[in-house]
Short mmCIF file of C-alpha atoms in Angstrom, two decimals:
data_model
loop_
_atom_site.label_atom_id
_atom_site.label_comp_id
_atom_site.label_asym_id
_atom_site.label_seq_id
_atom_site.Cartn_x
_atom_site.Cartn_y
_atom_site.Cartn_z
CA UNK A 9 -42.62 67.05 -13.16
CA UNK A 10 -42.34 70.37 -10.76
CA UNK A 11 -39.55 72.21 -11.24
CA UNK A 12 -38.61 72.28 -8.06
CA UNK A 13 -38.47 69.27 -7.48
CA UNK A 14 -36.57 68.21 -11.04
CA UNK A 15 -33.82 70.99 -9.66
CA UNK A 16 -34.02 69.24 -6.10
CA UNK A 17 -33.45 65.91 -7.32
CA UNK A 18 -30.50 66.85 -9.94
CA UNK A 19 -28.45 68.16 -7.35
CA UNK A 20 -29.32 65.93 -4.52
CA UNK A 21 -28.05 63.41 -7.85
CA UNK A 22 -24.52 65.07 -8.34
CA UNK A 23 -24.56 65.83 -4.15
CA UNK A 24 -24.26 61.68 -4.23
CA UNK A 25 -21.98 61.83 -7.23
CA UNK A 26 -19.38 63.86 -5.22
CA UNK A 27 -19.74 62.41 -2.41
CA UNK A 28 -18.46 58.79 -4.51
CA UNK A 29 -15.87 60.53 -5.77
CA UNK A 30 -14.17 61.77 -2.38
CA UNK A 31 -14.44 58.65 -0.85
CA UNK A 32 -13.10 57.20 -3.09
CA UNK A 33 -10.53 59.57 -3.82
CA UNK A 34 -9.48 58.96 0.32
CA UNK A 35 -9.76 55.48 0.25
CA UNK A 36 -7.61 54.51 -2.59
CA UNK A 37 -5.59 57.23 -1.38
CA UNK A 38 -4.78 56.07 1.86
CA UNK A 39 -4.54 52.17 0.57
CA UNK A 40 -1.69 54.15 -1.26
CA UNK A 41 0.19 54.97 1.66
CA UNK A 42 -0.20 51.90 3.60
CA UNK A 43 1.20 50.47 0.29
CA UNK A 44 3.81 52.60 -0.45
CA UNK A 45 5.34 53.20 3.19
CA UNK A 46 6.09 49.26 3.22
CA UNK A 47 9.77 48.93 1.73
CA UNK A 48 9.37 45.91 -0.66
CA UNK A 49 12.11 46.27 -2.12
CA UNK A 50 11.85 43.19 -5.09
CA UNK A 51 11.51 40.46 -3.80
CA UNK A 52 10.47 41.87 -0.39
CA UNK A 53 6.45 41.86 -0.25
CA UNK A 54 6.40 43.37 3.81
CA UNK A 55 3.90 43.15 4.62
CA UNK A 56 2.01 44.63 1.46
CA UNK A 57 0.17 41.39 0.63
CA UNK A 58 -1.45 41.50 3.70
CA UNK A 59 -3.05 44.25 3.76
CA UNK A 60 -4.43 43.70 0.76
CA UNK A 61 -5.32 40.27 1.47
CA UNK A 62 -7.50 41.82 5.05
CA UNK A 63 -9.52 43.68 3.00
CA UNK A 64 -10.49 41.16 0.34
CA UNK A 65 -11.46 38.33 2.77
CA UNK A 66 -13.90 41.31 4.30
CA UNK A 67 -15.66 41.10 1.35
CA UNK A 68 -15.51 37.10 0.89
CA UNK A 69 -13.18 36.69 -1.18
CA UNK A 70 -10.80 33.23 -0.63
CA UNK A 71 -7.68 33.65 -0.39
CA UNK A 72 -3.72 31.26 -1.45
CA UNK A 73 -0.93 32.15 -0.10
CA UNK A 74 1.56 31.09 -2.67
CA UNK A 75 4.46 31.21 -1.53
CA UNK A 76 7.92 30.04 -4.15
CA UNK A 77 11.20 30.39 -3.18
CA UNK A 78 12.50 33.84 -1.49
CA UNK A 79 8.42 34.99 -3.62
CA UNK A 80 5.04 35.57 -1.93
CA UNK A 81 1.80 35.63 -4.27
CA UNK A 82 -1.44 35.41 -3.57
CA UNK A 83 -4.78 33.86 -5.57
CA UNK A 84 -7.91 35.81 -4.11
CA UNK A 85 -11.45 34.45 -5.80
CA UNK A 86 -14.75 35.84 -5.39
CA UNK A 87 -16.81 33.82 -6.70
CA UNK A 88 -16.66 30.33 -8.26
CA UNK A 89 -18.97 30.57 -12.22
CA UNK A 90 -17.27 31.99 -15.46
CA UNK A 91 -16.72 34.00 -16.69
CA UNK A 92 -13.72 35.56 -14.62
CA UNK A 93 -12.01 38.62 -14.27
CA UNK A 94 -8.72 38.96 -12.81
CA UNK A 95 -7.08 41.49 -11.79
CA UNK A 96 -2.85 40.99 -11.49
CA UNK A 97 0.16 42.62 -10.22
CA UNK A 98 2.76 43.34 -7.56
CA UNK A 99 3.77 44.73 -4.64
CA UNK A 100 7.71 44.82 -4.59
CA UNK A 101 9.41 47.58 -6.51
CA UNK A 102 12.51 48.29 -7.71
CA UNK A 103 15.50 50.50 -5.49
CA UNK A 104 15.20 53.96 -5.02
CA UNK A 105 18.49 54.73 -6.44
CA UNK A 106 20.44 58.12 -4.13
CA UNK A 107 17.91 58.48 -1.19
CA UNK A 108 18.80 61.80 -1.00
CA UNK A 109 18.41 63.05 -4.23
CA UNK A 110 14.50 62.11 -3.49
CA UNK A 111 12.88 65.01 -2.35
CA UNK A 112 11.13 63.60 0.25
CA UNK A 113 12.42 59.78 1.50
CA UNK A 114 10.77 57.03 -1.01
CA UNK A 115 9.08 55.12 1.02
CA UNK A 116 7.05 57.84 3.15
CA UNK A 117 4.52 58.84 1.06
CA UNK A 118 3.73 62.52 0.62
CA UNK A 119 1.19 64.67 -0.57
CA UNK A 120 2.91 67.44 -2.72
CA UNK A 121 0.76 70.20 -5.08
CA UNK A 122 -1.96 67.33 -5.74
CA UNK A 123 1.02 64.70 -5.69
CA UNK A 124 1.56 61.37 -4.33
CA UNK A 125 4.81 60.73 -4.17
CA UNK A 126 7.14 57.59 -3.44
CA UNK A 127 8.87 54.54 -4.41
CA UNK A 128 5.55 52.40 -5.92
CA UNK A 129 2.94 55.45 -6.52
CA UNK A 130 3.23 54.51 -10.47
CA UNK A 131 4.96 50.92 -10.09
CA UNK A 132 2.10 49.94 -9.70
CA UNK A 133 0.55 49.51 -6.24
CA UNK A 134 -1.73 53.29 -6.79
CA UNK A 135 -2.96 50.67 -8.83
CA UNK A 136 -3.31 48.01 -6.68
CA UNK A 137 -5.28 50.38 -4.52
CA UNK A 138 -7.41 51.81 -7.14
CA UNK A 139 -8.30 47.55 -7.72
CA UNK A 140 -9.15 47.16 -3.73
CA UNK A 141 -11.45 50.16 -3.56
CA UNK A 142 -13.16 49.69 -6.73
CA UNK A 143 -13.48 46.36 -6.24
CA UNK A 144 -14.91 46.64 -2.59
CA UNK A 145 -17.68 49.70 -4.22
CA UNK A 146 -18.31 47.71 -6.69
CA UNK A 147 -20.13 44.28 -4.62
CA UNK A 148 -21.39 46.89 -1.99
CA UNK A 149 -23.14 47.87 -5.52
CA UNK A 150 -24.25 44.14 -7.12
CA UNK A 151 -23.65 41.48 -3.78
CA UNK A 152 -25.01 38.68 -6.66
CA UNK A 153 -22.82 39.10 -9.25
CA UNK A 154 -22.09 37.49 -12.21
CA UNK A 155 -19.22 35.09 -12.66
CA UNK A 156 -16.00 35.47 -10.56
CA UNK A 157 -13.74 38.01 -9.85
CA UNK A 158 -9.86 37.58 -9.14
CA UNK A 159 -6.64 39.02 -8.45
CA UNK A 160 -3.71 37.18 -8.65
CA UNK A 161 -0.46 39.24 -7.27
CA UNK A 162 3.19 38.82 -6.89
CA UNK A 163 5.91 40.55 -5.49
CA UNK A 164 8.61 38.47 -8.76
CA UNK A 165 7.65 40.60 -12.09
CA UNK A 166 10.69 43.55 -10.87
CA UNK A 167 12.86 40.86 -10.27
CA UNK A 168 13.08 37.93 -12.63
CA UNK A 169 10.51 36.66 -12.58
CA UNK A 170 10.47 33.21 -12.28
CA UNK A 171 8.73 32.03 -8.76
CA UNK A 172 5.48 34.90 -9.29
CA UNK A 173 3.14 34.88 -11.78
CA UNK A 174 3.87 32.92 -13.70
CA UNK A 175 4.85 29.59 -11.10
CA UNK A 176 0.89 30.96 -9.48
CA UNK A 177 -0.42 30.72 -12.98
CA UNK A 178 0.99 27.48 -13.49
CA UNK A 179 -1.54 25.83 -10.10
CA UNK A 180 -3.85 27.15 -11.66
CA UNK A 181 -3.84 25.85 -15.16
CA UNK A 182 -3.33 22.25 -13.51
CA UNK A 183 -6.49 22.20 -11.84
CA UNK A 184 -8.18 24.43 -14.44
CA UNK A 185 -8.92 27.12 -12.74
CA UNK A 186 -9.41 29.14 -16.36
CA UNK A 187 -8.97 33.41 -15.92
CA UNK A 188 -11.28 34.50 -19.02
CA UNK A 189 -10.17 38.54 -18.81
CA UNK A 190 -7.35 39.11 -16.71
CA UNK A 191 -6.61 43.38 -16.31
CA UNK A 192 -3.37 44.18 -15.28
CA UNK A 193 -2.14 47.66 -13.71
CA UNK A 194 1.38 48.56 -15.28
CA UNK A 195 1.16 52.14 -15.52
CA UNK A 196 -0.03 52.62 -19.10
CA UNK A 197 -0.73 56.51 -19.68
CA UNK A 198 0.97 57.77 -21.29
CA UNK A 199 0.42 62.02 -21.69
CA UNK A 200 -3.19 61.96 -19.52
CA UNK A 201 -4.38 58.84 -17.33
CA UNK A 202 -6.27 56.33 -20.44
CA UNK A 203 -4.68 57.94 -22.82
CA UNK A 204 -3.64 54.85 -23.40
CA UNK A 205 -3.70 50.86 -23.65
CA UNK A 206 -1.86 47.92 -23.09
CA UNK A 207 -3.48 45.12 -25.81
CA UNK A 208 -0.57 43.39 -25.94
CA UNK A 209 3.64 43.32 -25.72
CA UNK A 210 6.46 42.61 -27.51
CA UNK A 211 8.45 38.75 -26.85
CA UNK A 212 11.94 39.41 -25.29
CA UNK A 213 14.39 37.83 -26.35
CA UNK A 214 18.62 38.16 -25.13
CA UNK A 215 21.81 36.40 -25.68
CA UNK A 216 24.45 36.63 -24.16
CA UNK A 217 27.59 36.22 -26.63
CA UNK A 218 31.46 35.01 -25.50
CA UNK A 219 33.63 35.48 -28.64
CA UNK A 220 37.19 33.61 -28.68
CA UNK A 221 40.48 34.88 -29.57
CA UNK A 222 44.00 34.25 -28.64
CA UNK A 223 46.00 36.58 -26.65
CA UNK A 224 48.24 38.44 -27.05
CA UNK A 225 51.32 41.71 -26.54
CA UNK A 226 49.00 44.62 -28.80
CA UNK A 227 52.84 45.18 -30.72
CA UNK A 228 52.96 42.19 -32.00
CA UNK A 229 49.31 41.02 -33.37
CA UNK A 230 50.39 38.97 -36.07
CA UNK A 231 51.15 36.92 -32.24
CA UNK A 232 47.18 37.05 -31.27
CA UNK A 233 43.61 37.36 -32.36
CA UNK A 234 41.49 40.53 -31.18
CA UNK A 235 37.71 39.40 -30.38
CA UNK A 236 36.91 42.41 -30.41
CA UNK A 237 38.37 43.04 -34.80
CA UNK A 238 36.45 39.89 -35.33
CA UNK A 239 33.57 40.88 -34.11
CA UNK A 240 32.73 44.45 -35.76
CA UNK A 241 31.85 43.76 -39.10
CA UNK A 242 29.87 41.14 -37.77
CA UNK A 243 27.87 43.46 -35.03
CA UNK A 244 27.46 46.20 -37.89
CA UNK A 245 25.81 43.40 -39.59
CA UNK A 246 23.94 42.44 -37.15
CA UNK A 247 22.95 46.29 -36.66
CA UNK A 248 21.56 46.97 -39.96
CA UNK A 249 19.50 43.24 -40.24
CA UNK A 250 15.76 44.41 -41.27
CA UNK A 251 14.25 41.14 -39.04
CA UNK A 252 10.63 41.39 -40.10
CA UNK A 253 8.22 45.67 -40.89
CA UNK A 254 6.42 44.71 -37.64
CA UNK A 255 1.92 44.16 -38.65
CA UNK A 256 -0.69 46.50 -37.84
CA UNK A 257 -0.49 45.84 -34.27
CA UNK A 258 3.55 45.39 -33.80
CA UNK A 259 6.53 47.89 -35.09
CA UNK A 260 9.03 46.69 -36.86
CA UNK A 261 11.64 43.65 -34.36
CA UNK A 262 14.34 45.84 -32.74
CA UNK A 263 18.36 44.67 -31.83
CA UNK A 264 19.79 46.43 -28.82
CA UNK A 265 23.18 45.81 -27.57
CA UNK A 266 23.15 46.35 -23.62
CA UNK A 267 26.78 45.36 -22.74
CA UNK A 268 30.08 45.28 -24.20
CA UNK A 269 32.83 44.28 -22.22
CA UNK A 270 36.79 42.81 -23.19
CA UNK A 271 39.89 43.33 -22.13
CA UNK A 272 42.74 42.34 -18.90
CA UNK A 273 43.25 46.34 -17.87
CA UNK A 274 46.30 46.55 -18.88
CA UNK A 275 46.49 48.76 -22.51
CA UNK A 276 49.32 46.19 -23.65
CA UNK A 277 46.93 43.02 -23.96
CA UNK A 278 44.69 41.83 -26.41
CA UNK A 279 42.13 40.42 -25.54
CA UNK A 280 41.47 36.52 -25.68
CA UNK A 281 37.32 37.16 -24.88
CA UNK A 282 34.93 40.08 -26.10
CA UNK A 283 31.53 39.20 -24.50
CA UNK A 284 28.26 41.11 -25.38
CA UNK A 285 24.82 41.02 -24.19
CA UNK A 286 22.49 41.71 -26.21
CA UNK A 287 18.53 41.73 -26.77
CA UNK A 288 15.48 41.60 -29.03
CA UNK A 289 12.02 43.26 -28.45
CA UNK A 290 9.85 41.18 -31.33
CA UNK A 291 6.88 41.31 -33.08
CA UNK A 292 3.93 38.69 -34.32
CA UNK A 293 6.48 39.35 -37.56
CA UNK A 294 8.56 36.83 -36.93
CA UNK A 295 9.47 33.67 -34.09
CA UNK A 296 11.72 33.56 -32.20
CA UNK A 297 13.22 30.08 -33.20
CA UNK A 298 14.11 32.01 -36.95
CA UNK A 299 15.89 35.08 -34.39
CA UNK A 300 18.72 32.71 -33.10
CA UNK A 301 19.07 30.48 -36.48
CA UNK A 302 19.26 34.49 -38.44
CA UNK A 303 21.20 35.34 -35.50
CA UNK A 304 23.66 32.21 -35.20
CA UNK A 305 24.20 31.88 -39.67
CA UNK A 306 25.19 35.91 -39.12
CA UNK A 307 28.37 35.08 -36.48
CA UNK A 308 29.22 31.89 -37.96
CA UNK A 309 29.66 33.45 -42.08
CA UNK A 310 32.26 35.90 -40.60
CA UNK A 311 34.54 32.66 -39.39
CA UNK A 312 33.88 34.25 -36.08
CA UNK A 313 34.63 30.79 -32.74
CA UNK A 314 31.81 31.42 -30.67
CA UNK A 315 29.55 30.24 -27.58
CA UNK A 316 26.45 32.53 -26.94
CA UNK A 317 23.57 31.23 -24.49
CA UNK A 318 19.71 32.42 -25.40
CA UNK A 319 17.57 33.17 -22.40
CA UNK A 320 13.75 33.52 -23.72
CA UNK A 321 12.35 36.11 -21.11
CA UNK A 322 8.98 35.83 -23.13
CA UNK A 323 6.51 35.62 -26.47
CA UNK A 324 4.70 38.44 -27.93
CA UNK A 325 0.63 38.20 -26.76
CA UNK A 326 -2.15 39.63 -28.62
CA UNK A 327 -6.13 40.49 -27.84
CA UNK A 328 -7.87 41.95 -30.50
CA UNK A 329 -10.94 44.04 -29.81
CA UNK A 330 -13.14 41.83 -28.28
CA UNK A 331 -15.75 41.59 -24.25
CA UNK A 332 -12.40 43.22 -22.45
CA UNK A 333 -11.44 45.81 -24.50
CA UNK A 334 -14.17 46.64 -25.79
CA UNK A 335 -15.18 47.42 -21.35
CA UNK A 336 -11.94 48.56 -21.30
CA UNK A 337 -12.41 51.34 -24.61
CA UNK A 338 -16.01 52.39 -22.92
CA UNK A 339 -15.57 53.12 -19.65
CA UNK A 340 -12.29 54.60 -19.41
CA UNK A 341 -14.88 56.62 -22.23
CA UNK A 342 -17.23 56.74 -19.43
CA UNK A 343 -15.46 58.32 -16.25
CA UNK A 344 -12.12 59.48 -17.93
CA UNK A 345 -13.13 61.13 -21.61
CA UNK A 346 -11.03 59.55 -23.55
CA UNK A 347 -10.49 58.22 -26.65
CA UNK A 348 -8.34 56.16 -26.08
CA UNK A 349 -4.95 53.67 -28.00
CA UNK A 350 -4.81 50.31 -28.51
CA UNK A 351 -0.70 50.11 -27.96
CA UNK A 352 1.73 47.24 -28.36
CA UNK A 353 5.11 49.16 -27.34
CA UNK A 354 7.36 49.36 -24.06
CA UNK A 355 8.81 46.86 -22.27
CA UNK A 356 7.49 43.13 -21.05
CA UNK A 357 4.95 43.23 -17.79
CA UNK A 358 2.52 39.43 -16.25
CA UNK A 359 0.55 39.35 -18.59
CA UNK A 360 2.29 37.27 -21.17
CA UNK A 361 2.51 34.72 -18.05
CA UNK A 362 -1.38 34.65 -18.53
CA UNK A 363 -2.13 35.46 -21.79
CA UNK A 364 -0.99 32.13 -23.19
CA UNK A 365 -3.81 29.93 -20.96
CA UNK A 366 -6.13 32.21 -23.11
CA UNK A 367 -6.73 35.46 -21.14
CA UNK A 368 -8.07 38.27 -22.43
CA UNK A 369 -4.87 40.42 -20.98
CA UNK A 370 -5.56 44.47 -20.95
CA UNK A 371 -3.83 46.65 -18.85
CA UNK A 372 -4.34 49.57 -17.72
CA UNK A 373 -2.74 51.79 -14.90
CA UNK A 374 -1.03 55.61 -13.91
CA UNK A 375 0.18 57.49 -16.07
CA UNK A 376 4.69 56.18 -16.49
CA UNK A 377 6.18 59.39 -16.72
CA UNK A 378 8.21 58.37 -13.95
CA UNK A 379 8.52 55.38 -13.16
CA UNK A 380 11.47 53.62 -11.91
CA UNK A 381 13.37 57.19 -11.07
CA UNK A 382 13.91 59.45 -8.31
CA UNK A 383 10.34 60.96 -7.26
CA UNK A 384 7.99 58.31 -8.42
CA UNK A 385 4.72 60.16 -8.13
CA UNK A 386 0.89 59.51 -8.96
CA UNK A 387 -2.15 62.67 -9.33
CA UNK A 388 -4.02 62.33 -6.02
CA UNK A 389 -7.17 62.21 -9.18
CA UNK A 390 -6.07 60.62 -11.27
CA UNK A 391 -5.91 57.12 -8.41
CA UNK A 392 -9.87 58.05 -7.59
CA UNK A 393 -10.13 57.74 -11.26
CA UNK A 394 -8.34 54.68 -12.27
CA UNK A 395 -10.87 52.67 -8.99
CA UNK A 396 -14.54 54.21 -11.19
CA UNK A 397 -12.73 53.37 -14.31
CA UNK A 398 -11.47 49.39 -13.08
CA UNK A 399 -15.36 48.62 -11.16
CA UNK A 400 -16.88 50.67 -13.63
CA UNK A 401 -14.87 47.16 -16.37
CA UNK A 402 -17.07 45.55 -13.45
CA UNK A 403 -19.81 46.56 -13.87
CA UNK A 404 -19.44 46.23 -18.14
CA UNK A 405 -18.54 42.67 -17.52
CA UNK A 406 -20.58 41.12 -14.55
CA UNK A 407 -22.97 43.57 -13.17
#
């Protein structure tokens, strides 16, 4: 090939790639701004889902709006065959906190120094925007792609999570619709975009304990029973217990107290009862039933009179190396130049409702340094890079 012609082709290729990057930046940033501008504090959606639905319908998606209680959800699918790759996410955000402490109004998106500020920028309206633009670009290049693309979007992830993803999954399961691969847009990255992806999560088990004593005058303790003093040795035993040692995928199970309350407000009254709220983030090395039995045995062995109510908000899950993990790793390597790290750390996500159906689940999203904080933000460049990475995952699995 003539040298001049080769140089022209290389130059043309670079220009084409640059146009794609700039186009993806503009499209993803603009949609992220539109989503942030809607004050969708959980469980409100405030029209975010309709923004997404309008663009999906233009691409040939069949969309089902699914409202349960006060929660808006939708399930969208393009294609009827397997494999089905679903993107999962939420339009609801946590409350802003003191709005006067924000550098800008939290629902008036603003770009400063290459960062997009606003509530939900990182958790997770930036990911939602990247979902849409990645899918648009992928379908533009592969209109006859293999399998199916789905989106499962809720406005109940930051709330109690009872009328959102879990009910949509129940609906899909009841009619035999099976998700093969699920990419959740939770902010998984730490120091830089793509350095960490979550291929599992710990389980979450909470307890509300009431220890019963006998109220009385603090000067006559022999005529009362102080539930705080009764509980102290049991608390020490719970804190010092080794629940498990974890395993190659999960850290050891952790026990934490979130709230302790007792007293009438008077300094001279022994309280009649003590309320304790606690939580386990637990690994696959122990079961929910084992944790319950061990806690109750500890309380009983210390002679406590108590009531205990349990709430299980999710079992641990793990997606081992396979097609989805491999595709996510390869996409990150291609687009971001990183060898990503697999992790199961952190809190819970709606992946806990999807994994039990047999789907492979990974979480890949922006940096999590500012999520739920004042001045939440995401790098503008990361929005476009995330969209390109999502598109690359689509190419690996469905092109």
